[in-house]
Structure formats: structure tokens, C-alpha cells
Coordinates of C-alpha atoms in Angstrom, one line a residue:
X1 CA -11.1 -29.3 -2.6
X2 CA -12.1 -30.7 -5.8
X3 CA -14.1 -27.3 -6.5
X4 CA -10.9 -25.4 -5.6
X5 CA -8.8 -27.7 -7.7
X6 CA -10.9 -27.4 -11.1
X7 CA -11.0 -23.3 -10.4
X8 CA -6.9 -23.5 -10.1
X9 CA -6.5 -25.5 -13.6
X10 CA -8.9 -22.8 -15.5
X11 CA -7.0 -20.0 -13.8
X12 CA -3.4 -21.5 -14.8
X13 CA -5.0 -22.7 -18.4
X14 CA -6.5 -19.3 -19.1
X15 CA -3.3 -16.9 -18.2
X16 CA -0.9 -19.4 -19.6
X17 CA -2.6 -19.9 -22.7
X18 CA -3.4 -16.5 -23.0
X19 CA 0.6 -16.0 -22.5
X20 CA 1.5 -18.4 -24.6
X21 CA -0.9 -17.6 -27.9
X22 CA 0.8 -13.8 -27.2
X23 CA 4.3 -14.9 -27.5
X24 CA 4.5 -16.3 -30.9
X25 CA 2.0 -14.4 -32.4
X26 CA 3.8 -12.5 -35.5
X27 CA 5.5 -9.0 -34.4
X28 CA 5.2 -6.4 -36.9
X29 CA 7.9 -5.4 -39.4
X30 CA 7.3 -1.7 -39.7
X31 CA 10.1 0.4 -39.0
X32 CA 7.6 3.3 -37.5
X33 CA 8.0 2.9 -34.4
X34 CA 4.2 3.7 -33.7
X35 CA 3.1 1.2 -36.2
X36 CA 5.7 -1.2 -34.4
X37 CA 4.1 -0.7 -31.4
X38 CA 0.5 -0.4 -31.7
X39 CA 0.8 -4.3 -33.7
X40 CA 2.4 -5.4 -30.7
X41 CA -0.6 -4.1 -28.7
X42 CA -2.9 -5.9 -31.4
X43 CA -1.3 -9.1 -30.4
X44 CA -1.8 -10.1 -26.8
X45 CA -5.4 -8.6 -27.6
X46 CA -6.7 -10.8 -30.2
X47 CA -4.7 -13.5 -27.9
X48 CA -7.0 -12.6 -24.5
X49 CA -9.6 -12.3 -27.1
X50 CA -9.8 -15.5 -28.4
X51 CA -8.9 -17.2 -25.1
X52 CA -12.0 -15.6 -23.6
X53 CA -14.3 -17.1 -25.7
X54 CA -13.1 -20.6 -25.9
X55 CA -13.6 -20.3 -22.0
X56 CA -16.8 -18.8 -22.0
X57 CA -17.6 -21.5 -24.6
X58 CA -16.5 -24.1 -22.2
X59 CA -18.4 -22.8 -19.5
X60 CA -21.3 -23.1 -22.0
X61 CA -22.0 -19.5 -21.8
X62 CA -22.6 -19.6 -18.0
X63 CA -20.4 -17.1 -16.8
X64 CA -21.7 -13.6 -17.2
X65 CA -18.3 -11.6 -19.0
X66 CA -20.3 -8.2 -18.0
X67 CA -18.4 -7.2 -21.0
X68 CA -21.0 -4.7 -22.7
X69 CA -23.3 -3.9 -20.0
X70 CA -24.8 -0.4 -19.4
X71 CA -22.8 1.8 -22.2
X72 CA -23.7 4.8 -21.5
X73 CA -23.2 5.0 -17.8
X74 CA -20.0 2.7 -18.1
X75 CA -18.2 6.3 -20.4
X76 CA -20.1 8.7 -18.5
X77 CA -19.1 7.0 -15.1
X78 CA -15.1 6.2 -16.8
X79 CA -14.6 9.5 -18.1
X80 CA -15.4 11.6 -15.2
X81 CA -13.8 9.7 -12.7
X82 CA -10.8 9.2 -14.5
X83 CA -10.4 13.0 -15.0
X84 CA -10.7 13.3 -11.1
X85 CA -8.5 10.1 -10.5
X86 CA -5.6 11.6 -12.6
X87 CA -6.4 15.7 -12.4
X88 CA -6.3 15.5 -8.3
X89 CA -2.4 14.1 -7.7
X90 CA -1.3 16.3 -11.0
X91 CA -2.4 19.3 -9.4
X92 CA -1.5 18.9 -5.8
X93 CA 1.6 17.8 -7.2
X94 CA 2.0 21.0 -9.7
X95 CA 1.2 23.4 -6.7
X96 CA 3.6 21.9 -4.1
X97 CA 6.2 22.4 -6.7
X98 CA 6.6 18.5 -7.0
X99 CA 6.3 18.0 -10.8
X100 CA 7.5 20.9 -13.1
X101 CA 6.9 20.9 -17.1
X102 CA 10.0 22.0 -19.1
X103 CA 8.6 22.0 -22.9
X104 CA 7.3 20.0 -25.3
X105 CA 8.2 17.3 -27.8
X106 CA 6.9 16.0 -31.1
X107 CA 5.1 13.2 -31.8
X108 CA 4.4 11.6 -35.1
X109 CA 1.7 10.0 -35.2
X110 CA 0.1 10.4 -31.9
X111 CA -3.6 9.0 -32.1
X112 CA -1.9 5.9 -33.1
X113 CA 0.2 5.9 -30.1
X114 CA -2.8 6.6 -28.2
X115 CA -4.8 4.1 -30.0
X116 CA -2.1 1.3 -29.0
X117 CA -2.1 2.6 -25.4
X118 CA -6.3 1.6 -25.5
X119 CA -6.1 -1.3 -26.9
X120 CA -3.2 -2.3 -24.3
X121 CA -5.8 -1.1 -21.6
X122 CA -8.3 -3.5 -22.8
X123 CA -6.0 -6.4 -22.9
X124 CA -5.4 -6.0 -19.4
X125 CA -8.9 -5.6 -18.0
X126 CA -10.1 -8.3 -20.7
X127 CA -7.4 -10.4 -18.7
X128 CA -7.7 -9.3 -15.2
X129 CA -11.4 -8.4 -14.9
X130 CA -13.2 -10.2 -17.7
X131 CA -13.8 -13.7 -17.8
X132 CA -11.2 -14.9 -14.6
X133 CA -13.0 -12.1 -12.2
X134 CA -16.8 -13.2 -12.9
X135 CA -15.6 -17.4 -12.9
X136 CA -13.8 -16.4 -9.9
X137 CA -16.7 -14.3 -8.9
X138 CA -19.8 -17.3 -9.8
X139 CA -17.8 -20.7 -8.4
X140 CA -16.7 -19.0 -5.2
X141 CA -17.4 -15.2 -3.9
X142 CA -16.2 -11.5 -4.6
X143 CA -13.5 -11.5 -2.1
X144 CA -11.3 -14.5 -4.0
X145 CA -12.3 -13.3 -7.7
X146 CA -11.3 -9.5 -6.2
X147 CA -7.8 -10.8 -4.4
X148 CA -6.6 -13.5 -7.1
X149 CA -7.4 -11.0 -9.8
X150 CA -6.1 -8.0 -8.0
X151 CA -2.2 -10.3 -7.6
X152 CA -2.2 -11.0 -11.1
X153 CA -2.7 -7.8 -11.9
X154 CA 0.4 -6.9 -9.8
X155 CA 2.7 -9.8 -11.0
X156 CA 2.0 -8.3 -14.3
X157 CA 2.9 -4.4 -13.0
X158 CA 6.4 -6.2 -12.1
X159 CA 8.6 -3.8 -12.1
X160 CA 6.5 -1.8 -8.6
X161 CA 7.8 -4.9 -7.0
X162 CA 11.6 -3.8 -7.0
X163 CA 10.5 -0.3 -6.6
X164 CA 9.2 -0.6 -3.0
X165 CA 6.5 -0.6 -1.0
X166 CA 4.5 2.7 -2.0
X167 CA 4.5 2.0 -5.6
X168 CA 3.5 -1.8 -4.8
X169 CA 0.6 -0.8 -2.8
X170 CA -0.5 2.2 -5.4
X171 CA -0.4 -1.0 -8.2
X172 CA -2.6 -2.9 -5.5
X173 CA -5.2 -0.1 -4.6
X174 CA -5.7 0.8 -8.5
X175 CA -6.2 -2.7 -9.3
X176 CA -8.9 -2.4 -6.2
X177 CA -10.4 0.2 -7.4
X178 CA -11.0 -0.7 -10.8
X179 CA -12.7 -4.0 -9.1
X180 CA -15.0 -1.7 -7.2
X181 CA -15.8 0.7 -10.7
X182 CA -16.4 -2.8 -12.1
X183 CA -18.9 -3.9 -9.4
X184 CA -20.7 -0.4 -8.8
X185 CA -21.3 0.2 -12.5
X186 CA -21.8 -3.4 -13.8
X187 CA -19.5 -3.5 -16.6
X188 CA -15.6 -3.6 -17.4
X189 CA -16.5 -0.1 -19.7
X190 CA -16.1 2.2 -17.1
X191 CA -12.8 0.4 -15.6
X192 CA -11.4 0.6 -19.2
X193 CA -12.2 4.5 -19.7
X194 CA -10.4 5.1 -16.4
X195 CA -7.5 3.1 -16.7
X196 CA -7.1 4.2 -20.4
X197 CA -7.3 8.1 -19.0
X198 CA -4.6 6.9 -16.5
X199 CA -2.2 5.7 -19.0
X200 CA -2.8 7.3 -22.1
X201 CA -3.0 11.3 -20.0
X202 CA -0.6 10.4 -17.5
X203 CA 1.9 8.6 -19.5
X204 CA 1.2 10.0 -23.5
X205 CA 0.8 13.7 -21.6
X206 CA 2.1 13.9 -18.6
X207 CA 5.1 11.7 -18.7
X208 CA 4.0 10.3 -15.1
X209 CA 2.9 7.0 -15.5
X210 CA 5.4 4.2 -16.8
X211 CA 4.0 2.6 -19.7
X212 CA 6.3 0.6 -22.3
X213 CA 10.0 2.0 -22.8
X214 CA 9.3 3.1 -26.5
X215 CA 6.1 5.3 -25.8
X216 CA 7.2 9.1 -26.3
X217 CA 5.3 11.8 -24.2
X218 CA 4.5 15.4 -25.6
X219 CA 5.3 17.0 -22.2
X220 CA 9.1 17.0 -21.1
X221 CA 8.0 16.9 -16.9
X222 CA 10.4 16.4 -13.9
X223 CA 9.3 15.3 -10.6
X224 CA 11.6 16.6 -7.6
X225 CA 11.4 16.6 -3.6
X226 CA 10.7 14.2 -1.3
X227 CA 10.9 10.7 -2.9
X228 CA 7.6 9.7 -0.9
X229 CA 5.4 12.2 -2.5
X230 CA 7.4 12.6 -5.9
X231 CA 7.4 8.8 -6.5
X232 CA 11.4 8.8 -7.3
X233 CA 12.1 6.6 -10.7
X234 CA 8.3 5.2 -10.5
X235 CA 6.9 9.2 -10.7
X236 CA 3.4 9.4 -10.4
X237 CA 2.9 5.4 -9.4
X238 CA 5.7 5.7 -6.6
X239 CA 3.8 8.9 -5.0
X240 CA 1.8 8.0 -1.5
X241 CA -0.2 10.7 -3.0
X242 CA -1.6 8.4 -5.4
X243 CA -1.8 6.0 -2.7
X244 CA -4.1 8.3 -0.7
X245 CA -6.5 9.2 -3.8
X246 CA -6.7 5.2 -4.8
X247 CA -7.7 4.7 -1.2
X248 CA -10.4 7.4 -0.9
X249 CA -12.0 6.5 -4.6
X250 CA -12.3 2.9 -3.5
X251 CA -13.9 3.7 0.2
X252 CA -16.4 5.8 -2.2
X253 CA -17.3 3.4 -4.8
X254 CA -17.8 0.6 -1.9
X255 CA -19.8 3.5 -0.3
X256 CA -22.3 3.5 -3.3
X257 CA -22.3 -0.1 -3.6
X258 CA -23.6 -0.4 -0.5
X259 CA -26.0 2.0 -1.4
X260 CA -26.9 0.9 -4.6
X261 CA -27.5 -3.0 -3.0
X262 CA -29.7 -1.2 -0.3
X263 CA -32.1 -0.4 -2.3

């Protein structure tokens, strides 16, 4: 019981500390929306880096974070799997005439928007699958770590909770997929790359993934047809097609992890 109480205090302290620090750090005064958004993503990232280091030192560096392990493998795995993960639902929807590309938008400072999206992903992965995940796994077990961090990840995507069962399941399975990739690759690098490709291309290019409201998209995209397939207002993230892809990839990486253990 004492162990559970200590873990709970650490979890609450870590998350609330990050949330409070993120809220009090200054926002940009720039009138350029891209610069403003970049600064808005930098602040919570700096906060999570600070709290990761603080809690890591509190643990006397006994919790292994696996932040930069196997960088080449992580980048390659994250890139290939991220492209496959996004390409399957996009191509399926396009062939089924669910997704329609109706034109393009002109985006000023697109690289800045992309960098902002990348920093947001790093922040999310550090928050969920950085110190907290590794601490829970070490102090308890992998199931506790996966369940607690997936619950936290889902809470961070609160819009899905209001949108229905499939969007919630998609968020849950996305988190479990990132965890499975983390466990197989041994590093947070692969989940970061995968997550960024999903958000960066899925949102900034295809307009099929939800980010903050001010993020633009290169393509003018509409989703039509059956809500279960098209995702309705959640677009790709509300589609059962994405759910199937998530589940298949989770099973695939669990299989690879089991083979890895057997060697």
C-alpha cells in the first residue's frame, strides 16, 4: 500500500507540476501566428524537460529514461512505421471515395508550423512515455505503466471523450501502439517520429488529424459518407479504419517484442 501511495504522489506531483509551470510561463507577444504557436509549444516542452530532470534526480537517476537509445534504429523504425500507419487509412479512404482533396492553401512559414507540431509531439511523448512510464514500469510492472499512461494520454485528448466511442478507442489504441513501439525499439525516438508523422502530415498536409485550432493545412480536404468510416467531425481520428490499423500494428509489434525476448 505504501508503494502505491508513493507512486501516486509522484505521478500527481509530476503532472500537476508540469501543468502549473506550463501555465505560468510567458506566451509570445508576436502577431505572427506561426511564431506565436511555436512559442506556445516551446513553453510546455521546457516545463516537461525541467520536471523530467527534477524527478530523475529525485530518483537518484535510478529510473532509466531511454530517451536517446538506439537513435538510428529509432529514426528508421519510426519513419517507416509512421508512413505505413498514415498511408493505409488515407489510401483506403481515398480509394473508397471517403476523402476528397478540393484544393490547396497557401501557408506562410510552413517549416515553423511543422517545427511547432514536432515540439508538441516531443512534449506529449516525454510527458506520457518518458519519466512517468519508466517509473511506473520499474516500480510496478509494464501493465500498470501502460494502463496509467494510456489513461493520461486519453485525458490529454479530451475532445475525443465528447465525440463518441470510436474516437476514444482510437486515442486509446494510438497510445498503446506508441507504447508497443517504445518497448520494441527500446527508445522514445521511434514513438516520437511516428507520432510526428501522424500529426505533421495528417494535420498540416491532409487536414485529417486534429491539432490546436490555429494550425493550418496545405490541402483543402473533405470527408464524406458513413460516419463510422469517415470519422465525422473527428475526420480520420474518428474512423473505424484507423482503429483497425492501430490494432493490427499493436499486435504486430507485440509479436516482434515476443520474438525479441525469445532470442
